[in-house]
């Protein structure tokens, strides 16, 4: 007479399943344990007996038993045999299945005041791809095969340090590669020990604020300025004062906040002002550096897209203007590679490097070491510089195409006069009184993404315009999307 176990196996074993025999036997026994056909603590036949009863080799049965034991479905006692475990591994992993929440309106909650303001005026766009999404590079061009090859090689034998919590401000290989790239490409004065790898510019803003400004301390932010500065500042409770962007012929200190306490931090985008696209004059750079030195404050230099300059020589970083400058230089791979990577970097003045590294590890817990090593290889093997060179040519063509359409259909006055030939977007200037928010909404309703320029100002007397990203738009799609936009502008004029 066959054992119950053998009967169960013979009933359940599919005659022609593709998997190896020991895997099929393991599946049958596991299923029987889970559905209670083999109850907790019941004995399994000796491997030799089961093998004979189901006409398999003893090795096959031993393999299946070993796998069940390794996963905790059975245990064996020397001299007495193999038994079904009292509790299944599944029951130890699950706290009982919860029901999916009913689709009713969630109850009102009281958010912190700062969070209420943030949520009520959220700025991050839900759609991030398509004409004319500003700030997004052409991610389809990323050398994913090369990167994939590096990543899969590293995954074949990852060392423990690539998989545990990291510590020390980023993997040394990446910090070294970033330092070398920045010294050459951006004239940044730095060593690898000043580099701290972040999850992007927003994390760098947050860390700098937490480390250098107490609530109600003063900070200066460019006006107009990057919305990300304001969002993080809003949550950190600092006093924000507007540092107006130069208009070209004014003195270096025109538009600076007057009176009040000196700023702990000054947030600027000197090489390519965001959003207008201008370049900060040397006189203003020096004046800001002097001001920060004299008052014990720091300059936060957001150098988010300076690799993409299409005419003239690159604009060197502000950090590199002077030795030991009071500048926190910040960059990102979001624009040069792809935003979803979430890797950026800070170059810290020497005095700040160690405390920032410690705080970074304590506040955010570091990781992604494997990605960081892969990125370091991409840079060291020259693929990163080659990708930037290729993208520079591509983006320059796209920019010229879009600028040409604006000049032809609307006139050169619609191109922002301060813009330099660089970056991933340009600003379409609109006549005063034109509601750029309404035009942007109308365009979105017709499938074209833009950002209204007035949203980058805190003052009411904002300039009107639209930020048009060209980098992520295939050349063939630029003119059709622009025609849609022309239709929106016509409707706005008629309204
Ligand atoms: C001026 C500026 N800084 C920073 C960022 C964001 O960088 P990250 O993706 O590294 O957070 C952007 C993104 O559009 C930007 O425009």
PDB file of C-alpha atoms in Angstrom, residues 248-493:
ATOM      1  CA  UNK A 248      22.229  93.844 -18.050  1.00  0.00           C
ATOM      2  CA  UNK A 249      23.103  97.491 -17.569  1.00  0.00           C
ATOM      3  CA  UNK A 250      22.548  97.888 -13.839  1.00  0.00           C
ATOM      4  CA  UNK A 251      25.161  97.947 -11.063  1.00  0.00           C
ATOM      5  CA  UNK A 252      26.153  94.591  -9.524  1.00  0.00           C
ATOM      6  CA  UNK A 253      24.170  95.366  -6.389  1.00  0.00           C
ATOM      7  CA  UNK A 254      20.997  96.606  -8.076  1.00  0.00           C
ATOM      8  CA  UNK A 255      17.978  94.601  -6.968  1.00  0.00           C
ATOM      9  CA  UNK A 256      19.601  93.251  -3.792  1.00  0.00           C
ATOM     10  CA  UNK A 257      17.469  93.178  -0.665  1.00  0.00           C
ATOM     11  CA  UNK A 258      18.212  96.220   1.525  1.00  0.00           C
ATOM     12  CA  UNK A 259      18.513  96.238   5.287  1.00  0.00           C
ATOM     13  CA  UNK A 260      17.575  93.331   7.512  1.00  0.00           C
ATOM     14  CA  UNK A 261      19.847  90.581   8.697  1.00  0.00           C
ATOM     15  CA  UNK A 262      22.417  89.267   6.221  1.00  0.00           C
ATOM     16  CA  UNK A 263      21.509  86.034   4.479  1.00  0.00           C
ATOM     17  CA  UNK A 264      22.819  82.691   5.695  1.00  0.00           C
ATOM     18  CA  UNK A 265      22.430  81.350   2.169  1.00  0.00           C
ATOM     19  CA  UNK A 266      22.096  82.922  -1.269  1.00  0.00           C
ATOM     20  CA  UNK A 267      20.490  80.687  -3.905  1.00  0.00           C
ATOM     21  CA  UNK A 268      21.632  81.474  -7.455  1.00  0.00           C
ATOM     22  CA  UNK A 269      22.015  79.918 -10.909  1.00  0.00           C
ATOM     23  CA  UNK A 270      24.954  82.019 -12.201  1.00  0.00           C
ATOM     24  CA  UNK A 271      25.929  80.143 -15.365  1.00  0.00           C
ATOM     25  CA  UNK A 272      22.406  79.859 -16.765  1.00  0.00           C
ATOM     26  CA  UNK A 273      19.777  81.725 -14.799  1.00  0.00           C
ATOM     27  CA  UNK A 274      16.657  79.676 -14.213  1.00  0.00           C
ATOM     28  CA  UNK A 275      14.229  80.422 -15.765  1.00  0.00           C
ATOM     29  CA  UNK A 276      15.375  83.437 -17.848  1.00  0.00           C
ATOM     30  CA  UNK A 277      18.588  81.905 -19.209  1.00  0.00           C
ATOM     31  CA  UNK A 278      20.923  84.864 -18.604  1.00  0.00           C
ATOM     32  CA  UNK A 279      24.542  84.640 -17.398  1.00  0.00           C
ATOM     33  CA  UNK A 280      25.463  86.444 -14.171  1.00  0.00           C
ATOM     34  CA  UNK A 281      28.067  89.168 -14.764  1.00  0.00           C
ATOM     35  CA  UNK A 282      31.547  88.772 -13.317  1.00  0.00           C
ATOM     36  CA  UNK A 283      31.027  91.975 -11.323  1.00  0.00           C
ATOM     37  CA  UNK A 284      27.938  90.573  -9.614  1.00  0.00           C
ATOM     38  CA  UNK A 285      29.628  87.237  -8.944  1.00  0.00           C
ATOM     39  CA  UNK A 286      32.491  89.012  -7.199  1.00  0.00           C
ATOM     40  CA  UNK A 287      30.128  91.296  -5.294  1.00  0.00           C
ATOM     41  CA  UNK A 288      28.108  88.314  -4.026  1.00  0.00           C
ATOM     42  CA  UNK A 289      31.263  86.435  -3.033  1.00  0.00           C
ATOM     43  CA  UNK A 290      32.508  89.505  -1.106  1.00  0.00           C
ATOM     44  CA  UNK A 291      29.137  89.885   0.583  1.00  0.00           C
ATOM     45  CA  UNK A 292      29.016  86.230   1.649  1.00  0.00           C
ATOM     46  CA  UNK A 293      32.581  86.321   2.964  1.00  0.00           C
ATOM     47  CA  UNK A 294      32.012  89.519   4.907  1.00  0.00           C
ATOM     48  CA  UNK A 295      28.772  88.327   6.531  1.00  0.00           C
ATOM     49  CA  UNK A 296      29.734  84.685   7.117  1.00  0.00           C
ATOM     50  CA  UNK A 297      27.058  83.472   4.706  1.00  0.00           C
ATOM     51  CA  UNK A 298      27.226  80.911   1.878  1.00  0.00           C
ATOM     52  CA  UNK A 299      26.349  80.911  -1.785  1.00  0.00           C
ATOM     53  CA  UNK A 300      24.390  77.960  -3.137  1.00  0.00           C
ATOM     54  CA  UNK A 301      25.414  77.697  -6.805  1.00  0.00           C
ATOM     55  CA  UNK A 302      22.898  75.568  -8.697  1.00  0.00           C
ATOM     56  CA  UNK A 303      24.752  74.556 -11.872  1.00  0.00           C
ATOM     57  CA  UNK A 304      21.944  72.348 -13.134  1.00  0.00           C
ATOM     58  CA  UNK A 305      22.443  72.392 -16.931  1.00  0.00           C
ATOM     59  CA  UNK A 306      25.638  74.268 -17.795  1.00  0.00           C
ATOM     60  CA  UNK A 307      27.062  71.400 -19.839  1.00  0.00           C
ATOM     61  CA  UNK A 308      24.690  72.485 -22.601  1.00  0.00           C
ATOM     62  CA  UNK A 309      26.079  75.738 -23.936  1.00  0.00           C
ATOM     63  CA  UNK A 310      25.772  75.997 -27.713  1.00  0.00           C
ATOM     64  CA  UNK A 311      27.901  79.030 -28.574  1.00  0.00           C
ATOM     65  CA  UNK A 312      31.047  80.596 -27.179  1.00  0.00           C
ATOM     66  CA  UNK A 313      33.222  79.225 -24.444  1.00  0.00           C
ATOM     67  CA  UNK A 314      31.757  77.468 -21.394  1.00  0.00           C
ATOM     68  CA  UNK A 315      30.986  79.824 -18.486  1.00  0.00           C
ATOM     69  CA  UNK A 316      33.260  78.714 -15.613  1.00  0.00           C
ATOM     70  CA  UNK A 317      31.650  78.035 -12.265  1.00  0.00           C
ATOM     71  CA  UNK A 318      31.380  80.746  -9.623  1.00  0.00           C
ATOM     72  CA  UNK A 319      32.879  78.333  -7.094  1.00  0.00           C
ATOM     73  CA  UNK A 320      36.160  78.266  -9.017  1.00  0.00           C
ATOM     74  CA  UNK A 321      36.553  82.038  -9.233  1.00  0.00           C
ATOM     75  CA  UNK A 322      38.490  82.234  -5.980  1.00  0.00           C
ATOM     76  CA  UNK A 323      40.353  79.711  -3.822  1.00  0.00           C
ATOM     77  CA  UNK A 324      38.315  78.576  -0.809  1.00  0.00           C
ATOM     78  CA  UNK A 325      35.254  80.455  -2.001  1.00  0.00           C
ATOM     79  CA  UNK A 326      32.209  80.407   0.322  1.00  0.00           C
ATOM     80  CA  UNK A 327      30.281  78.487  -2.337  1.00  0.00           C
ATOM     81  CA  UNK A 328      28.371  75.230  -2.184  1.00  0.00           C
ATOM     82  CA  UNK A 329      28.512  74.078  -5.791  1.00  0.00           C
ATOM     83  CA  UNK A 330      25.595  71.832  -6.772  1.00  0.00           C
ATOM     84  CA  UNK A 331      25.012  69.767  -9.901  1.00  0.00           C
ATOM     85  CA  UNK A 332      22.882  66.900 -11.131  1.00  0.00           C
ATOM     86  CA  UNK A 333      22.847  64.026 -13.619  1.00  0.00           C
ATOM     87  CA  UNK A 334      19.140  64.728 -14.217  1.00  0.00           C
ATOM     88  CA  UNK A 335      19.847  66.903 -17.246  1.00  0.00           C
ATOM     89  CA  UNK A 336      22.968  65.250 -18.641  1.00  0.00           C
ATOM     90  CA  UNK A 337      21.637  61.668 -18.307  1.00  0.00           C
ATOM     91  CA  UNK A 338      18.047  61.227 -17.103  1.00  0.00           C
ATOM     92  CA  UNK A 339      16.002  62.642 -14.199  1.00  0.00           C
ATOM     93  CA  UNK A 340      14.741  59.268 -12.952  1.00  0.00           C
ATOM     94  CA  UNK A 341      18.315  58.333 -12.038  1.00  0.00           C
ATOM     95  CA  UNK A 342      18.050  60.638  -8.985  1.00  0.00           C
ATOM     96  CA  UNK A 343      21.763  61.232  -8.593  1.00  0.00           C
ATOM     97  CA  UNK A 344      23.274  64.650  -8.034  1.00  0.00           C
ATOM     98  CA  UNK A 345      26.262  66.070  -6.169  1.00  0.00           C
ATOM     99  CA  UNK A 346      27.470  68.894  -3.991  1.00  0.00           C
ATOM    100  CA  UNK A 347      31.016  70.240  -3.828  1.00  0.00           C
ATOM    101  CA  UNK A 348      31.431  71.593  -0.335  1.00  0.00           C
ATOM    102  CA  UNK A 349      33.853  74.160   1.040  1.00  0.00           C
ATOM    103  CA  UNK A 350      36.438  72.255   3.097  1.00  0.00           C
ATOM    104  CA  UNK A 351      35.048  73.377   6.449  1.00  0.00           C
ATOM    105  CA  UNK A 352      31.590  72.048   5.589  1.00  0.00           C
ATOM    106  CA  UNK A 353      32.521  68.703   4.056  1.00  0.00           C
ATOM    107  CA  UNK A 354      32.746  66.540   7.183  1.00  0.00           C
ATOM    108  CA  UNK A 355      29.639  67.825   9.023  1.00  0.00           C
ATOM    109  CA  UNK A 356      27.545  67.658   5.844  1.00  0.00           C
ATOM    110  CA  UNK A 357      28.641  64.055   5.202  1.00  0.00           C
ATOM    111  CA  UNK A 358      27.704  63.031   8.737  1.00  0.00           C
ATOM    112  CA  UNK A 359      24.326  64.766   8.595  1.00  0.00           C
ATOM    113  CA  UNK A 360      23.594  63.347   5.148  1.00  0.00           C
ATOM    114  CA  UNK A 361      24.122  59.800   6.419  1.00  0.00           C
ATOM    115  CA  UNK A 362      22.061  60.405   9.562  1.00  0.00           C
ATOM    116  CA  UNK A 363      19.167  62.197   7.868  1.00  0.00           C
ATOM    117  CA  UNK A 364      18.678  60.314   4.632  1.00  0.00           C
ATOM    118  CA  UNK A 365      20.619  57.012   4.976  1.00  0.00           C
ATOM    119  CA  UNK A 366      22.691  56.525   1.871  1.00  0.00           C
ATOM    120  CA  UNK A 367      22.388  53.758  -0.684  1.00  0.00           C
ATOM    121  CA  UNK A 368      22.352  53.095  -4.451  1.00  0.00           C
ATOM    122  CA  UNK A 369      26.049  52.237  -4.232  1.00  0.00           C
ATOM    123  CA  UNK A 370      25.844  49.843  -7.168  1.00  0.00           C
ATOM    124  CA  UNK A 371      24.311  52.536  -9.391  1.00  0.00           C
ATOM    125  CA  UNK A 372      27.012  54.935  -8.229  1.00  0.00           C
ATOM    126  CA  UNK A 373      29.810  52.554  -9.185  1.00  0.00           C
ATOM    127  CA  UNK A 374      28.190  51.974 -12.574  1.00  0.00           C
ATOM    128  CA  UNK A 375      27.980  55.725 -13.085  1.00  0.00           C
ATOM    129  CA  UNK A 376      31.642  56.124 -12.134  1.00  0.00           C
ATOM    130  CA  UNK A 377      32.569  53.569 -14.812  1.00  0.00           C
ATOM    131  CA  UNK A 378      30.394  55.350 -17.376  1.00  0.00           C
ATOM    132  CA  UNK A 379      32.317  58.553 -16.666  1.00  0.00           C
ATOM    133  CA  UNK A 380      35.788  56.969 -16.422  1.00  0.00           C
ATOM    134  CA  UNK A 381      35.381  55.080 -19.690  1.00  0.00           C
ATOM    135  CA  UNK A 382      34.528  58.324 -21.532  1.00  0.00           C
ATOM    136  CA  UNK A 383      30.888  57.457 -22.310  1.00  0.00           C
ATOM    137  CA  UNK A 384      29.542  60.323 -20.199  1.00  0.00           C
ATOM    138  CA  UNK A 385      31.573  63.026 -21.962  1.00  0.00           C
ATOM    139  CA  UNK A 386      30.738  61.506 -25.351  1.00  0.00           C
ATOM    140  CA  UNK A 387      27.007  61.493 -24.504  1.00  0.00           C
ATOM    141  CA  UNK A 388      27.145  65.165 -23.493  1.00  0.00           C
ATOM    142  CA  UNK A 389      28.929  66.042 -26.744  1.00  0.00           C
ATOM    143  CA  UNK A 390      26.249  64.246 -28.776  1.00  0.00           C
ATOM    144  CA  UNK A 391      23.388  65.814 -26.852  1.00  0.00           C
ATOM    145  CA  UNK A 392      24.907  69.280 -27.214  1.00  0.00           C
ATOM    146  CA  UNK A 393      24.687  69.007 -31.010  1.00  0.00           C
ATOM    147  CA  UNK A 394      21.159  67.586 -30.876  1.00  0.00           C
ATOM    148  CA  UNK A 395      19.813  70.200 -28.448  1.00  0.00           C
ATOM    149  CA  UNK A 396      21.461  73.066 -30.342  1.00  0.00           C
ATOM    150  CA  UNK A 397      19.580  71.967 -33.491  1.00  0.00           C
ATOM    151  CA  UNK A 398      16.279  71.692 -31.645  1.00  0.00           C
ATOM    152  CA  UNK A 399      16.746  75.069 -30.007  1.00  0.00           C
ATOM    153  CA  UNK A 400      17.550  76.721 -33.340  1.00  0.00           C
ATOM    154  CA  UNK A 401      14.457  75.139 -34.893  1.00  0.00           C
ATOM    155  CA  UNK A 402      12.139  76.391 -32.163  1.00  0.00           C
ATOM    156  CA  UNK A 403      13.735  79.841 -31.984  1.00  0.00           C
ATOM    157  CA  UNK A 404      13.386  80.095 -35.776  1.00  0.00           C
ATOM    158  CA  UNK A 405       9.676  79.265 -35.600  1.00  0.00           C
ATOM    159  CA  UNK A 406       9.142  81.902 -32.906  1.00  0.00           C
ATOM    160  CA  UNK A 407      11.005  84.541 -34.912  1.00  0.00           C
ATOM    161  CA  UNK A 408       9.123  83.692 -38.120  1.00  0.00           C
ATOM    162  CA  UNK A 409       5.601  83.376 -36.769  1.00  0.00           C
ATOM    163  CA  UNK A 410       5.619  85.812 -33.841  1.00  0.00           C
ATOM    164  CA  UNK A 411       8.675  88.055 -34.322  1.00  0.00           C
ATOM    165  CA  UNK A 412      12.039  88.294 -32.566  1.00  0.00           C
ATOM    166  CA  UNK A 413      10.508  90.372 -29.748  1.00  0.00           C
ATOM    167  CA  UNK A 414       8.917  87.181 -28.447  1.00  0.00           C
ATOM    168  CA  UNK A 415      12.332  85.688 -27.657  1.00  0.00           C
ATOM    169  CA  UNK A 416      13.489  86.712 -24.205  1.00  0.00           C
ATOM    170  CA  UNK A 417      16.286  89.295 -24.649  1.00  0.00           C
ATOM    171  CA  UNK A 418      18.362  88.050 -21.694  1.00  0.00           C
ATOM    172  CA  UNK A 419      18.509  84.428 -22.801  1.00  0.00           C
ATOM    173  CA  UNK A 420      21.901  82.981 -23.674  1.00  0.00           C
ATOM    174  CA  UNK A 421      22.275  80.223 -26.233  1.00  0.00           C
ATOM    175  CA  UNK A 422      22.228  77.328 -23.792  1.00  0.00           C
ATOM    176  CA  UNK A 423      20.192  74.872 -21.770  1.00  0.00           C
ATOM    177  CA  UNK A 424      17.149  72.731 -22.371  1.00  0.00           C
ATOM    178  CA  UNK A 425      14.433  75.388 -22.683  1.00  0.00           C
ATOM    179  CA  UNK A 426      13.843  78.899 -23.933  1.00  0.00           C
ATOM    180  CA  UNK A 427      11.456  81.596 -22.800  1.00  0.00           C
ATOM    181  CA  UNK A 428       8.722  82.798 -25.122  1.00  0.00           C
ATOM    182  CA  UNK A 429       8.011  86.342 -23.992  1.00  0.00           C
ATOM    183  CA  UNK A 430       4.354  87.381 -23.977  1.00  0.00           C
ATOM    184  CA  UNK A 431       2.960  90.923 -24.089  1.00  0.00           C
ATOM    185  CA  UNK A 432       2.134  92.522 -20.737  1.00  0.00           C
ATOM    186  CA  UNK A 433      -1.419  91.760 -19.733  1.00  0.00           C
ATOM    187  CA  UNK A 434      -1.423  88.384 -21.476  1.00  0.00           C
ATOM    188  CA  UNK A 435      -2.461  85.723 -18.962  1.00  0.00           C
ATOM    189  CA  UNK A 436       0.363  83.195 -19.328  1.00  0.00           C
ATOM    190  CA  UNK A 437      -1.246  80.799 -16.825  1.00  0.00           C
ATOM    191  CA  UNK A 438      -4.418  80.672 -18.937  1.00  0.00           C
ATOM    192  CA  UNK A 439      -2.423  80.170 -22.154  1.00  0.00           C
ATOM    193  CA  UNK A 440      -0.436  77.375 -20.516  1.00  0.00           C
ATOM    194  CA  UNK A 441      -3.643  75.675 -19.347  1.00  0.00           C
ATOM    195  CA  UNK A 442      -5.208  75.995 -22.796  1.00  0.00           C
ATOM    196  CA  UNK A 443      -2.061  74.517 -24.363  1.00  0.00           C
ATOM    197  CA  UNK A 444      -2.094  71.605 -21.953  1.00  0.00           C
ATOM    198  CA  UNK A 445      -5.737  70.933 -22.795  1.00  0.00           C
ATOM    199  CA  UNK A 446      -4.582  70.682 -26.415  1.00  0.00           C
ATOM    200  CA  UNK A 447      -1.725  68.315 -25.570  1.00  0.00           C
ATOM    201  CA  UNK A 448       1.184  70.791 -25.347  1.00  0.00           C
ATOM    202  CA  UNK A 449       3.068  71.228 -22.065  1.00  0.00           C
ATOM    203  CA  UNK A 450       4.558  74.574 -21.040  1.00  0.00           C
ATOM    204  CA  UNK A 451       5.235  76.458 -17.803  1.00  0.00           C
ATOM    205  CA  UNK A 452       4.017  80.028 -17.271  1.00  0.00           C
ATOM    206  CA  UNK A 453       6.889  82.425 -16.549  1.00  0.00           C
ATOM    207  CA  UNK A 454       4.855  84.450 -14.024  1.00  0.00           C
ATOM    208  CA  UNK A 455       4.769  81.424 -11.681  1.00  0.00           C
ATOM    209  CA  UNK A 456       8.512  81.872 -11.083  1.00  0.00           C
ATOM    210  CA  UNK A 457       8.006  85.283  -9.482  1.00  0.00           C
ATOM    211  CA  UNK A 458       6.861  86.001  -5.982  1.00  0.00           C
ATOM    212  CA  UNK A 459       5.970  89.598  -6.903  1.00  0.00           C
ATOM    213  CA  UNK A 460       2.692  90.542  -8.600  1.00  0.00           C
ATOM    214  CA  UNK A 461       4.535  92.549 -11.290  1.00  0.00           C
ATOM    215  CA  UNK A 462       5.851  89.406 -12.898  1.00  0.00           C
ATOM    216  CA  UNK A 463       6.911  89.189 -16.523  1.00  0.00           C
ATOM    217  CA  UNK A 464       4.614  87.077 -18.679  1.00  0.00           C
ATOM    218  CA  UNK A 465       5.855  84.299 -20.860  1.00  0.00           C
ATOM    219  CA  UNK A 466       6.055  80.571 -21.420  1.00  0.00           C
ATOM    220  CA  UNK A 467       8.953  78.230 -20.746  1.00  0.00           C
ATOM    221  CA  UNK A 468       9.283  75.917 -23.721  1.00  0.00           C
ATOM    222  CA  UNK A 469      11.481  72.868 -23.370  1.00  0.00           C
ATOM    223  CA  UNK A 470      12.866  71.657 -26.677  1.00  0.00           C
ATOM    224  CA  UNK A 471      15.383  69.049 -25.518  1.00  0.00           C
ATOM    225  CA  UNK A 472      12.921  66.181 -25.171  1.00  0.00           C
ATOM    226  CA  UNK A 473      11.028  66.914 -28.411  1.00  0.00           C
ATOM    227  CA  UNK A 474      11.907  65.027 -31.595  1.00  0.00           C
ATOM    228  CA  UNK A 475      12.637  67.463 -34.411  1.00  0.00           C
ATOM    229  CA  UNK A 476       9.655  66.298 -36.482  1.00  0.00           C
ATOM    230  CA  UNK A 477       7.315  67.094 -33.572  1.00  0.00           C
ATOM    231  CA  UNK A 478       8.521  70.649 -32.909  1.00  0.00           C
ATOM    232  CA  UNK A 479       6.617  72.476 -35.655  1.00  0.00           C
ATOM    233  CA  UNK A 480       3.249  70.675 -35.191  1.00  0.00           C
ATOM    234  CA  UNK A 481       3.346  71.341 -31.418  1.00  0.00           C
ATOM    235  CA  UNK A 482       4.314  74.956 -32.079  1.00  0.00           C
ATOM    236  CA  UNK A 483       1.303  75.369 -34.386  1.00  0.00           C
ATOM    237  CA  UNK A 484      -0.946  74.188 -31.532  1.00  0.00           C
ATOM    238  CA  UNK A 485       0.658  76.821 -29.322  1.00  0.00           C
ATOM    239  CA  UNK A 486       0.076  79.522 -31.963  1.00  0.00           C
ATOM    240  CA  UNK A 487      -3.617  78.584 -31.902  1.00  0.00           C
ATOM    241  CA  UNK A 488      -3.683  79.073 -28.106  1.00  0.00           C
ATOM    242  CA  UNK A 489      -2.003  82.478 -28.412  1.00  0.00           C
ATOM    243  CA  UNK A 490      -4.513  83.536 -31.054  1.00  0.00           C
ATOM    244  CA  UNK A 491      -7.395  82.537 -28.788  1.00  0.00           C
ATOM    245  CA  UNK A 492      -5.785  84.427 -25.884  1.00  0.00           C
ATOM    246  CA  UNK A 493      -5.496  87.586 -28.029  1.00  0.00           C
TER     247      UNK A 493
END
